[in-house]
Amino acid sequence: MTSPRLAEPSLEALRTRLTGDVILPDDPAYDEARTIFNAMIDRRPAVIAQCETAADVSAAVLFAREQGLDVAVRGGGHSVAGLALNDGGLVVDLRRMHAVTVDPEARTARVGGGATMSHLDRATQQFALATTGGRVSTTGVGGFTLGGGSGWLERKFGLACDNLAAVDLVTADGREVHADEDENPELFWALHGGGGNFGVATAITLRLHPLPVLSFALLMFPAAKGNEVVRLYRDFMEAAPDEAGGGLLYITGPPEEFVPEHLVGTAVCAVLITCTGPEADVRRLARPLLAPGPEVEIIQETPYAELQCMLDDPPGMRNYWSAEYLRAFPDEAVRRFCDRAADMPVPTNSQHVLFPMGGAVARGDSSFPVPWRTAPWAVHPFGVWADPADDERARRWVRAVREDAQPWAIGRVYLNFIGDEGEERVMAGFGPENYRRLAKVKAEYDPENVFRRNHNIKPAV
């Protein structure tokens, strides 16, 4: 698609109002500026506003409205549906707004709207503090948190949104608004899972927790042992303390020194146990899972920020993923999960994931619009590949995993884990009562649905 050409006087006015840069289709930096995580997405916005301040964001939003341009908001750019970009519209690019300020005494971090997990984790690690973050270092903190925020530390510290203390955002009419428990409390409630529907988050404040040490155990088994390992892992996690997190993943054996040659390039069943304690604790926790005889056994302490990089994918990969949250994971569900691993595109960077929930997640505030928090298990088919010839094969596999899980699915889903799956799926993600309440907040702060490139909540009439 060819991006529309805007009048030079209007563009010059925008440049004058912005501290940051205005990138147009004929600029040398344009293609790099519009590149996002999912290489399947190829969209050509008319304007990319690289904002450096909240005032820049306000100016960009107002310019888009004056010019009749669709608005997209880019933080980390990790949306699988490519919602950080549009065709022929304006992109509010927050990446230059990535400062993180830690208050170690108050145990809070003020995080710029364009910061990634790497920015946050490395800033808090200096003070032996942390909060629940995404499972890869390049995820944007803002979109992750406002969408609910599921990560390695959630069983101990709760979802990211459970740790949300305040949000500063620019609304559809260009206003700068603050929301916390006392100021704009209904908006603050909506931001605990309602995503980017209500404005552009220019900064968020998160509560932090002491994390002096983190340890993990990584165990790898041939895929043929998967059924035994998954059942053992299920029983282990259902009795595990809150300090234990992680997940079980079918992956392609990576070409690393620690992986036996016969497993490289083949499907392997991997167990990752994270522990908010020392190595001795994770060794004790992992003992029951050693019975099937893992061919890879790595147990050690590591900085949290390094763990967050462990599953980072290389840039330029194609992506398609989804999820189902389950009320139970009986033996028949295990069998289906393991059988479907045989259909996972291999060798690719795809992951066939089982996440344990529970702990602090299940005990969190039930009034927040994240009704999936009650599920004890989540199945997350995460398709990542390089060759366009694998596109349909990967999509079919993801859909088949979801179909297999339907007998145990609760019908609610963490929307950050899915792409564009239709309006009914969005409404189901929030739950009907939450959706109606969110729609009223949307009508107050964005009545014309300017911020609609997201898992969209339509304003209440």
Short mmCIF file of C-alpha atoms in Angstrom, two decimals:
data_model
loop_
_atom_site.label_atom_id
_atom_site.label_comp_id
_atom_site.label_asym_id
_atom_site.label_seq_id
_atom_site.Cartn_x
_atom_site.Cartn_y
_atom_site.Cartn_z
CA MET A 1 0.00 0.00 0.00
CA THR A 2 1.23 3.51 -0.87
CA SER A 3 1.16 5.93 2.05
CA PRO A 4 -0.78 9.16 1.42
CA ARG A 5 1.26 12.34 1.00
CA LEU A 6 0.49 15.02 3.55
CA ALA A 7 0.77 18.72 2.96
CA GLU A 8 4.26 20.03 3.73
CA PRO A 9 3.01 22.98 5.84
CA SER A 10 1.13 20.56 8.11
CA LEU A 11 4.17 18.32 8.45
CA GLU A 12 6.39 21.27 9.19
CA ALA A 13 3.98 22.33 11.93
CA LEU A 14 4.24 18.84 13.43
CA ARG A 15 8.04 18.93 13.27
CA THR A 16 8.01 22.26 15.07
CA ARG A 17 5.80 20.90 17.84
CA LEU A 18 7.82 17.72 18.40
CA THR A 19 11.04 17.39 20.35
CA GLY A 20 11.56 14.06 18.59
CA ASP A 21 11.68 13.27 14.89
CA VAL A 22 9.04 12.94 12.17
CA ILE A 23 9.77 10.03 9.83
CA LEU A 24 8.13 9.89 6.37
CA PRO A 25 8.09 7.14 3.70
CA ASP A 26 10.87 8.77 1.67
CA ASP A 27 13.23 9.11 4.67
CA PRO A 28 16.25 6.75 4.77
CA ALA A 29 15.26 5.70 8.32
CA TYR A 30 11.70 4.80 7.36
CA ASP A 31 12.02 1.05 6.78
CA GLU A 32 13.97 0.50 9.97
CA ALA A 33 11.48 2.62 11.92
CA ARG A 34 8.53 0.51 10.74
CA THR A 35 10.13 -2.88 11.39
CA ILE A 36 8.46 -4.76 14.24
CA PHE A 37 8.79 -8.13 15.98
CA ASN A 38 6.56 -10.12 13.61
CA ALA A 39 8.20 -10.24 10.17
CA MET A 40 4.86 -11.26 8.61
CA ILE A 41 3.61 -7.69 9.10
CA ASP A 42 4.47 -5.24 6.30
CA ARG A 43 2.56 -1.99 6.83
CA ARG A 44 3.39 1.50 5.58
CA PRO A 45 2.27 4.34 7.83
CA ALA A 46 2.17 7.85 6.41
CA VAL A 47 3.95 9.33 9.44
CA ILE A 48 6.02 7.90 12.27
CA ALA A 49 6.28 10.34 15.18
CA GLN A 50 9.30 9.38 17.28
CA CYS A 51 8.23 10.98 20.54
CA GLU A 52 10.52 11.97 23.38
CA THR A 53 8.06 13.57 25.81
CA ALA A 54 4.42 13.38 26.83
CA ALA A 55 3.94 16.71 25.06
CA ASP A 56 5.25 15.09 21.87
CA VAL A 57 2.68 12.32 22.23
CA SER A 58 -0.10 14.86 22.70
CA ALA A 59 1.01 16.79 19.62
CA ALA A 60 1.18 13.62 17.53
CA VAL A 61 -2.29 12.45 18.57
CA LEU A 62 -3.81 15.87 17.87
CA PHE A 63 -2.06 16.05 14.50
CA ALA A 64 -3.44 12.65 13.52
CA ARG A 65 -6.94 13.73 14.45
CA GLU A 66 -6.63 17.02 12.57
CA GLN A 67 -5.47 15.15 9.46
CA GLY A 68 -8.00 12.32 9.77
CA LEU A 69 -5.25 9.71 10.21
CA ASP A 70 -5.60 6.33 11.88
CA VAL A 71 -3.48 6.14 15.07
CA ALA A 72 -1.24 3.24 16.11
CA VAL A 73 0.92 3.20 19.23
CA ARG A 74 4.31 1.51 19.33
CA GLY A 75 6.09 0.49 22.49
CA GLY A 76 7.93 -2.82 22.22
CA GLY A 77 6.25 -3.71 18.90
CA HIS A 78 5.57 -7.29 20.08
CA SER A 79 1.90 -7.59 19.17
CA VAL A 80 1.61 -10.72 17.02
CA ALA A 81 -1.10 -9.00 14.96
CA GLY A 82 1.22 -6.05 14.26
CA LEU A 83 -1.04 -3.57 16.06
CA ALA A 84 1.92 -1.20 16.53
CA LEU A 85 1.70 -0.26 12.84
CA ASN A 86 -0.97 0.81 10.36
CA ASP A 87 -1.25 1.56 6.66
CA GLY A 88 -1.49 5.20 5.74
CA GLY A 89 -1.88 6.46 9.30
CA LEU A 90 0.29 7.88 12.08
CA VAL A 91 2.40 5.79 14.45
CA VAL A 92 3.10 7.20 17.90
CA ASP A 93 6.55 5.66 18.43
CA LEU A 94 7.46 5.67 22.14
CA ARG A 95 10.83 3.91 21.94
CA ARG A 96 12.86 6.99 22.82
CA MET A 97 10.86 7.30 26.06
CA HIS A 98 12.56 4.37 27.78
CA ALA A 99 13.97 5.86 30.99
CA VAL A 100 13.49 3.85 34.19
CA THR A 101 13.81 5.56 37.58
CA VAL A 102 13.99 3.29 40.62
CA ASP A 103 13.13 4.41 44.15
CA PRO A 104 14.71 1.63 46.25
CA GLU A 105 13.24 2.90 49.52
CA ALA A 106 9.69 3.07 48.21
CA ARG A 107 10.32 -0.06 46.12
CA THR A 108 8.84 1.44 42.98
CA ALA A 109 10.00 2.05 39.43
CA ARG A 110 8.73 4.78 37.13
CA VAL A 111 8.99 3.36 33.61
CA GLY A 112 8.85 5.30 30.35
CA GLY A 113 6.16 4.27 27.87
CA GLY A 114 8.72 2.93 25.38
CA ALA A 115 10.84 0.92 27.82
CA THR A 116 11.38 -2.79 27.29
CA MET A 117 11.80 -5.50 29.90
CA SER A 118 15.55 -5.22 29.50
CA HIS A 119 15.46 -1.53 30.48
CA LEU A 120 13.31 -2.30 33.53
CA ASP A 121 15.04 -5.46 34.72
CA ARG A 122 18.57 -4.10 34.48
CA ALA A 123 17.58 -0.92 36.33
CA THR A 124 15.89 -2.74 39.22
CA GLN A 125 18.53 -5.47 39.44
CA GLN A 126 21.06 -2.94 40.76
CA PHE A 127 18.96 -2.74 43.94
CA ALA A 128 18.15 -6.48 44.23
CA LEU A 129 14.55 -5.66 43.33
CA ALA A 130 12.23 -6.97 40.62
CA THR A 131 8.63 -7.24 39.50
CA THR A 132 6.79 -9.60 37.19
CA GLY A 133 7.92 -9.03 33.61
CA GLY A 134 7.45 -10.62 30.21
CA ARG A 135 9.35 -13.77 29.36
CA VAL A 136 11.59 -12.11 26.75
CA SER A 137 13.72 -9.03 27.24
CA THR A 138 12.44 -7.13 24.18
CA THR A 139 8.80 -7.03 25.27
CA GLY A 140 7.47 -3.51 25.88
CA VAL A 141 6.68 -2.89 29.55
CA GLY A 142 3.65 -0.65 28.92
CA GLY A 143 1.59 -2.89 26.65
CA PHE A 144 2.60 -5.95 28.65
CA THR A 145 1.47 -4.46 31.97
CA LEU A 146 -1.74 -2.79 30.80
CA GLY A 147 -2.78 -6.05 29.13
CA GLY A 148 -2.43 -7.94 32.42
CA GLY A 149 1.18 -9.10 32.36
CA SER A 150 2.03 -12.81 32.76
CA GLY A 151 5.66 -13.77 33.46
CA TRP A 152 8.14 -15.99 35.26
CA LEU A 153 7.65 -14.34 38.66
CA GLU A 154 3.84 -14.22 38.66
CA ARG A 155 3.25 -17.12 41.07
CA LYS A 156 5.30 -15.26 43.69
CA PHE A 157 4.61 -11.58 42.93
CA GLY A 158 1.31 -11.67 40.99
CA LEU A 159 0.57 -10.41 37.50
CA ALA A 160 2.27 -7.23 36.31
CA CYS A 161 -1.02 -5.33 36.58
CA ASP A 162 -1.31 -6.44 40.22
CA ASN A 163 1.86 -4.40 40.79
CA LEU A 164 0.63 -1.31 38.96
CA ALA A 165 0.76 1.79 41.18
CA ALA A 166 0.07 4.61 38.71
CA VAL A 167 -0.22 5.46 35.00
CA ASP A 168 0.34 8.71 33.11
CA LEU A 169 -1.33 8.78 29.73
CA VAL A 170 -2.35 11.05 26.89
CA THR A 171 -6.02 10.73 25.99
CA ALA A 172 -7.69 10.99 22.59
CA ASP A 173 -8.22 14.75 23.01
CA GLY A 174 -4.54 15.32 23.78
CA ARG A 175 -4.92 15.72 27.54
CA GLU A 176 -2.25 14.44 29.93
CA VAL A 177 -4.05 12.43 32.62
CA HIS A 178 -2.80 10.68 35.76
CA ALA A 179 -4.51 7.60 37.17
CA ASP A 180 -3.97 5.82 40.47
CA GLU A 181 -6.10 4.51 43.31
CA ASP A 182 -7.14 8.02 44.34
CA GLU A 183 -7.06 9.99 41.09
CA ASN A 184 -9.33 8.77 38.26
CA PRO A 185 -9.85 5.43 40.04
CA GLU A 186 -12.25 4.00 37.44
CA LEU A 187 -9.74 4.64 34.68
CA PHE A 188 -7.06 3.10 36.90
CA TRP A 189 -9.21 -0.03 37.28
CA ALA A 190 -9.62 -0.26 33.50
CA LEU A 191 -5.86 -0.10 33.01
CA HIS A 192 -5.48 -3.36 34.95
CA GLY A 193 -5.98 -5.46 31.83
CA GLY A 194 -7.87 -3.15 29.47
CA GLY A 195 -4.76 -2.44 27.41
CA GLY A 196 -4.20 0.62 25.26
CA ASN A 197 -7.87 1.40 24.74
CA PHE A 198 -7.97 4.55 26.84
CA GLY A 199 -4.91 6.53 25.78
CA VAL A 200 -1.17 6.41 25.24
CA ALA A 201 0.68 5.41 28.41
CA THR A 202 3.67 7.74 28.59
CA ALA A 203 4.83 6.39 31.96
CA ILE A 204 3.77 3.75 34.45
CA THR A 205 4.79 3.21 38.05
CA LEU A 206 5.28 -0.37 39.26
CA ARG A 207 5.71 -1.82 42.73
CA LEU A 208 8.91 -3.82 43.22
CA HIS A 209 9.81 -6.77 45.42
CA PRO A 210 13.07 -7.91 46.98
CA LEU A 211 14.80 -10.50 44.78
CA PRO A 212 18.33 -10.95 46.13
CA VAL A 213 18.80 -14.23 44.26
CA LEU A 214 17.08 -16.21 41.51
CA SER A 215 17.82 -19.77 40.48
CA PHE A 216 16.58 -22.06 37.76
CA ALA A 217 16.68 -25.64 36.56
CA LEU A 218 16.60 -26.41 32.83
CA LEU A 219 15.97 -30.06 31.99
CA MET A 220 15.70 -31.48 28.47
CA PHE A 221 14.30 -34.84 27.41
CA PRO A 222 13.76 -36.50 24.03
CA ALA A 223 10.24 -35.83 22.76
CA ALA A 224 9.47 -39.56 23.06
CA LYS A 225 9.51 -39.17 26.86
CA GLY A 226 7.12 -36.22 26.69
CA ASN A 227 3.98 -37.90 27.99
CA GLU A 228 5.74 -39.19 31.10
CA VAL A 229 7.50 -35.86 31.71
CA VAL A 230 4.38 -33.72 31.22
CA ARG A 231 2.32 -35.80 33.67
CA LEU A 232 5.15 -35.67 36.19
CA TYR A 233 5.47 -31.91 35.72
CA ARG A 234 1.72 -31.41 36.10
CA ASP A 235 1.66 -33.24 39.42
CA PHE A 236 4.81 -31.44 40.57
CA MET A 237 3.47 -27.94 39.88
CA GLU A 238 0.08 -28.61 41.42
CA ALA A 239 1.87 -29.13 44.76
CA ALA A 240 4.66 -26.57 44.25
CA PRO A 241 5.15 -23.51 46.51
CA ASP A 242 4.65 -19.99 45.19
CA GLU A 243 8.42 -19.58 44.88
CA ALA A 244 8.40 -22.06 41.98
CA GLY A 245 7.46 -20.90 38.49
CA GLY A 246 8.54 -21.58 34.94
CA GLY A 247 6.96 -23.73 32.26
CA LEU A 248 7.17 -26.84 30.12
CA LEU A 249 8.06 -26.37 26.46
CA TYR A 250 8.43 -28.54 23.41
CA ILE A 251 11.12 -26.80 21.38
CA THR A 252 13.65 -27.56 18.66
CA GLY A 253 16.91 -28.63 20.28
CA PRO A 254 19.23 -25.63 19.84
CA PRO A 255 22.79 -25.94 18.49
CA GLU A 256 24.35 -25.16 21.87
CA GLU A 257 27.33 -26.86 23.52
CA PHE A 258 25.17 -28.14 26.36
CA VAL A 259 22.75 -29.96 24.01
CA PRO A 260 23.72 -33.49 22.87
CA GLU A 261 24.29 -33.65 19.13
CA HIS A 262 21.47 -36.15 18.53
CA LEU A 263 18.94 -33.72 20.04
CA VAL A 264 20.00 -30.69 17.97
CA GLY A 265 17.38 -29.88 15.33
CA THR A 266 14.84 -32.34 16.75
CA ALA A 267 11.81 -31.85 18.99
CA VAL A 268 12.72 -31.96 22.68
CA CYS A 269 10.63 -31.65 25.82
CA ALA A 270 12.15 -29.01 28.10
CA VAL A 271 11.21 -28.15 31.67
CA LEU A 272 12.18 -24.78 33.12
CA ILE A 273 11.77 -24.34 36.85
CA THR A 274 12.35 -20.84 38.17
CA CYS A 275 12.81 -20.22 41.87
CA THR A 276 12.88 -16.98 43.86
CA GLY A 277 15.52 -18.48 46.11
CA PRO A 278 19.06 -19.90 46.08
CA GLU A 279 20.38 -22.83 44.04
CA ALA A 280 19.87 -25.25 46.93
CA ASP A 281 16.14 -24.54 46.82
CA VAL A 282 15.72 -25.18 43.11
CA ARG A 283 17.80 -28.35 43.35
CA ARG A 284 15.45 -29.62 46.03
CA LEU A 285 12.41 -28.62 43.98
CA ALA A 286 13.70 -30.22 40.79
CA ARG A 287 14.53 -33.59 42.33
CA PRO A 288 11.23 -35.34 41.41
CA LEU A 289 11.64 -34.31 37.77
CA LEU A 290 15.00 -36.02 37.43
CA ALA A 291 13.45 -39.50 37.52
CA PRO A 292 12.90 -39.81 33.72
CA GLY A 293 16.60 -39.11 33.15
CA PRO A 294 17.03 -35.73 31.45
CA GLU A 295 19.75 -35.55 28.80
CA VAL A 296 20.37 -31.90 29.69
CA GLU A 297 20.48 -30.81 33.33
CA ILE A 298 21.46 -27.23 34.14
CA ILE A 299 20.80 -26.00 37.68
CA GLN A 300 22.26 -22.71 38.82
CA GLU A 301 21.69 -19.19 40.12
CA THR A 302 21.44 -16.38 37.59
CA PRO A 303 20.57 -12.68 37.51
CA TYR A 304 16.88 -12.23 36.71
CA ALA A 305 17.70 -9.98 33.74
CA GLU A 306 19.74 -12.81 32.22
CA LEU A 307 16.91 -15.32 32.66
CA GLN A 308 14.66 -12.87 30.84
CA CYS A 309 16.93 -13.10 27.78
CA MET A 310 16.96 -16.89 27.69
CA LEU A 311 14.07 -17.28 25.22
CA ASP A 312 14.72 -14.18 23.10
CA ASP A 313 14.11 -14.87 19.42
CA PRO A 314 16.36 -13.46 16.71
CA PRO A 315 14.84 -10.56 14.73
CA GLY A 316 13.17 -11.09 11.38
CA MET A 317 11.14 -14.18 12.31
CA ARG A 318 7.53 -14.85 11.30
CA ASN A 319 5.03 -15.27 14.14
CA TYR A 320 1.59 -16.69 14.83
CA TRP A 321 0.44 -17.63 18.31
CA SER A 322 -2.59 -18.07 20.54
CA ALA A 323 -3.59 -19.56 23.91
CA GLU A 324 -6.23 -21.36 25.91
CA TYR A 325 -6.64 -21.20 29.69
CA LEU A 326 -7.72 -24.46 31.28
CA ARG A 327 -9.76 -25.35 34.37
CA ALA A 328 -7.93 -28.72 34.58
CA PHE A 329 -5.20 -30.70 32.84
CA PRO A 330 -6.14 -34.39 33.12
CA ASP A 331 -4.35 -37.29 31.45
CA GLU A 332 -6.41 -36.97 28.26
CA ALA A 333 -5.41 -33.31 27.96
CA VAL A 334 -1.78 -34.35 28.50
CA ARG A 335 -2.05 -36.92 25.74
CA ARG A 336 -3.50 -34.42 23.28
CA PHE A 337 -0.90 -31.82 24.21
CA CYS A 338 1.97 -34.27 23.65
CA ASP A 339 0.50 -35.71 20.45
CA ARG A 340 0.16 -32.23 18.99
CA ALA A 341 3.85 -31.58 19.72
CA ALA A 342 4.55 -34.00 16.86
CA ASP A 343 2.90 -31.51 14.49
CA MET A 344 4.92 -28.51 15.70
CA PRO A 345 6.98 -27.08 12.84
CA VAL A 346 10.53 -28.42 13.39
CA PRO A 347 13.21 -27.24 13.03
CA THR A 348 11.98 -23.71 13.80
CA ASN A 349 11.96 -21.37 16.79
CA SER A 350 8.40 -22.43 17.62
CA GLN A 351 7.47 -23.40 21.18
CA HIS A 352 4.61 -25.59 22.39
CA VAL A 353 4.15 -24.25 25.91
CA LEU A 354 2.38 -25.26 29.09
CA PHE A 355 2.37 -22.58 31.79
CA PRO A 356 1.39 -23.22 35.42
CA MET A 357 -0.71 -20.46 36.95
CA GLY A 358 -1.94 -20.45 40.56
CA GLY A 359 -0.09 -18.97 43.50
CA ALA A 360 -0.27 -15.18 43.76
CA VAL A 361 -1.98 -15.01 40.35
CA ALA A 362 -5.04 -16.89 41.56
CA ARG A 363 -5.11 -14.91 44.82
CA GLY A 364 -4.95 -11.53 43.08
CA ASP A 365 -7.71 -8.93 42.94
CA SER A 366 -10.66 -10.66 41.29
CA SER A 367 -12.26 -7.32 40.40
CA PHE A 368 -9.61 -6.55 37.76
CA PRO A 369 -10.61 -7.28 34.13
CA VAL A 370 -8.32 -10.34 33.86
CA PRO A 371 -10.78 -13.22 34.51
CA TRP A 372 -8.34 -15.79 33.18
CA ARG A 373 -6.27 -15.48 36.36
CA THR A 374 -8.36 -18.24 38.00
CA ALA A 375 -7.20 -20.94 35.55
CA PRO A 376 -4.53 -23.32 36.92
CA TRP A 377 -3.03 -23.97 33.46
CA ALA A 378 -2.40 -22.17 30.18
CA VAL A 379 -1.58 -23.79 26.84
CA HIS A 380 0.32 -21.43 24.54
CA PRO A 381 1.19 -22.59 21.00
CA PHE A 382 3.87 -20.09 19.95
CA GLY A 383 4.67 -20.37 16.26
CA VAL A 384 7.95 -18.73 15.22
CA TRP A 385 9.61 -19.55 11.89
CA ALA A 386 11.64 -18.02 9.07
CA ASP A 387 10.40 -19.51 5.78
CA PRO A 388 7.16 -18.05 4.32
CA ALA A 389 6.47 -21.52 2.92
CA ASP A 390 5.72 -22.62 6.51
CA ASP A 391 3.05 -19.93 7.08
CA GLU A 392 -0.06 -22.05 6.64
CA ARG A 393 1.47 -25.08 8.32
CA ALA A 394 2.26 -23.03 11.43
CA ARG A 395 -1.18 -21.42 11.53
CA ARG A 396 -2.89 -24.81 11.26
CA TRP A 397 -0.79 -26.17 14.11
CA VAL A 398 -1.67 -23.25 16.43
CA ARG A 399 -5.38 -23.60 15.69
CA ALA A 400 -5.24 -27.36 16.21
CA VAL A 401 -3.65 -26.93 19.66
CA ARG A 402 -6.49 -24.61 20.63
CA GLU A 403 -9.07 -27.05 19.33
CA ASP A 404 -7.52 -29.92 21.30
CA ALA A 405 -7.81 -27.89 24.52
CA GLN A 406 -11.49 -26.95 24.16
CA PRO A 407 -12.95 -29.60 26.52
CA TRP A 408 -11.06 -27.99 29.43
CA ALA A 409 -10.94 -24.34 28.28
CA ILE A 410 -12.52 -21.70 30.52
CA GLY A 411 -13.29 -19.39 27.58
CA ARG A 412 -11.24 -16.53 29.02
CA VAL A 413 -7.84 -15.66 27.62
CA TYR A 414 -4.87 -13.36 28.22
CA LEU A 415 -5.24 -11.09 25.20
CA ASN A 416 -1.51 -10.32 24.98
CA PHE A 417 -1.08 -13.97 23.99
CA ILE A 418 -3.35 -13.79 20.94
CA GLY A 419 -3.59 -11.90 17.67
CA ASP A 420 -6.69 -10.74 15.80
CA GLU A 421 -9.18 -13.50 16.61
CA GLY A 422 -12.38 -11.47 16.36
CA GLU A 423 -14.60 -9.33 18.56
CA GLU A 424 -16.18 -12.25 20.42
CA ARG A 425 -12.76 -13.50 21.51
CA VAL A 426 -11.92 -10.01 22.84
CA MET A 427 -15.17 -9.83 24.77
CA ALA A 428 -14.58 -13.32 26.14
CA GLY A 429 -11.08 -12.28 27.19
CA PHE A 430 -12.48 -9.61 29.49
CA GLY A 431 -15.69 -11.36 30.49
CA PRO A 432 -19.14 -9.81 29.80
CA GLU A 433 -19.50 -7.80 33.01
CA ASN A 434 -15.99 -6.40 32.79
CA TYR A 435 -16.48 -5.58 29.12
CA ARG A 436 -19.59 -3.50 29.84
CA ARG A 437 -17.76 -1.59 32.57
CA LEU A 438 -14.70 -1.09 30.36
CA ALA A 439 -16.91 0.20 27.55
CA LYS A 440 -18.21 2.94 29.86
CA VAL A 441 -14.66 4.00 30.71
CA LYS A 442 -13.84 3.94 26.99
CA ALA A 443 -16.79 6.22 26.26
CA GLU A 444 -15.50 8.73 28.79
CA TYR A 445 -11.87 8.85 27.64
CA ASP A 446 -12.06 7.85 23.96
CA PRO A 447 -15.68 8.23 22.77
CA GLU A 448 -14.70 8.23 19.07
CA ASN A 449 -12.55 5.08 19.44
CA VAL A 450 -9.38 6.79 18.24
CA PHE A 451 -7.31 4.11 19.99
CA ARG A 452 -8.76 1.10 18.20
CA ARG A 453 -5.61 -0.65 16.98
CA ASN A 454 -5.60 -3.01 19.94
CA HIS A 455 -7.86 -5.69 21.37
CA ASN A 456 -10.54 -3.14 20.98
CA ILE A 457 -13.22 -2.14 23.45
CA LYS A 458 -15.98 -0.22 21.71
CA PRO A 459 -17.26 2.85 23.57
CA ALA A 460 -20.59 2.34 25.31
CA VAL A 461 -23.41 4.21 23.60
#
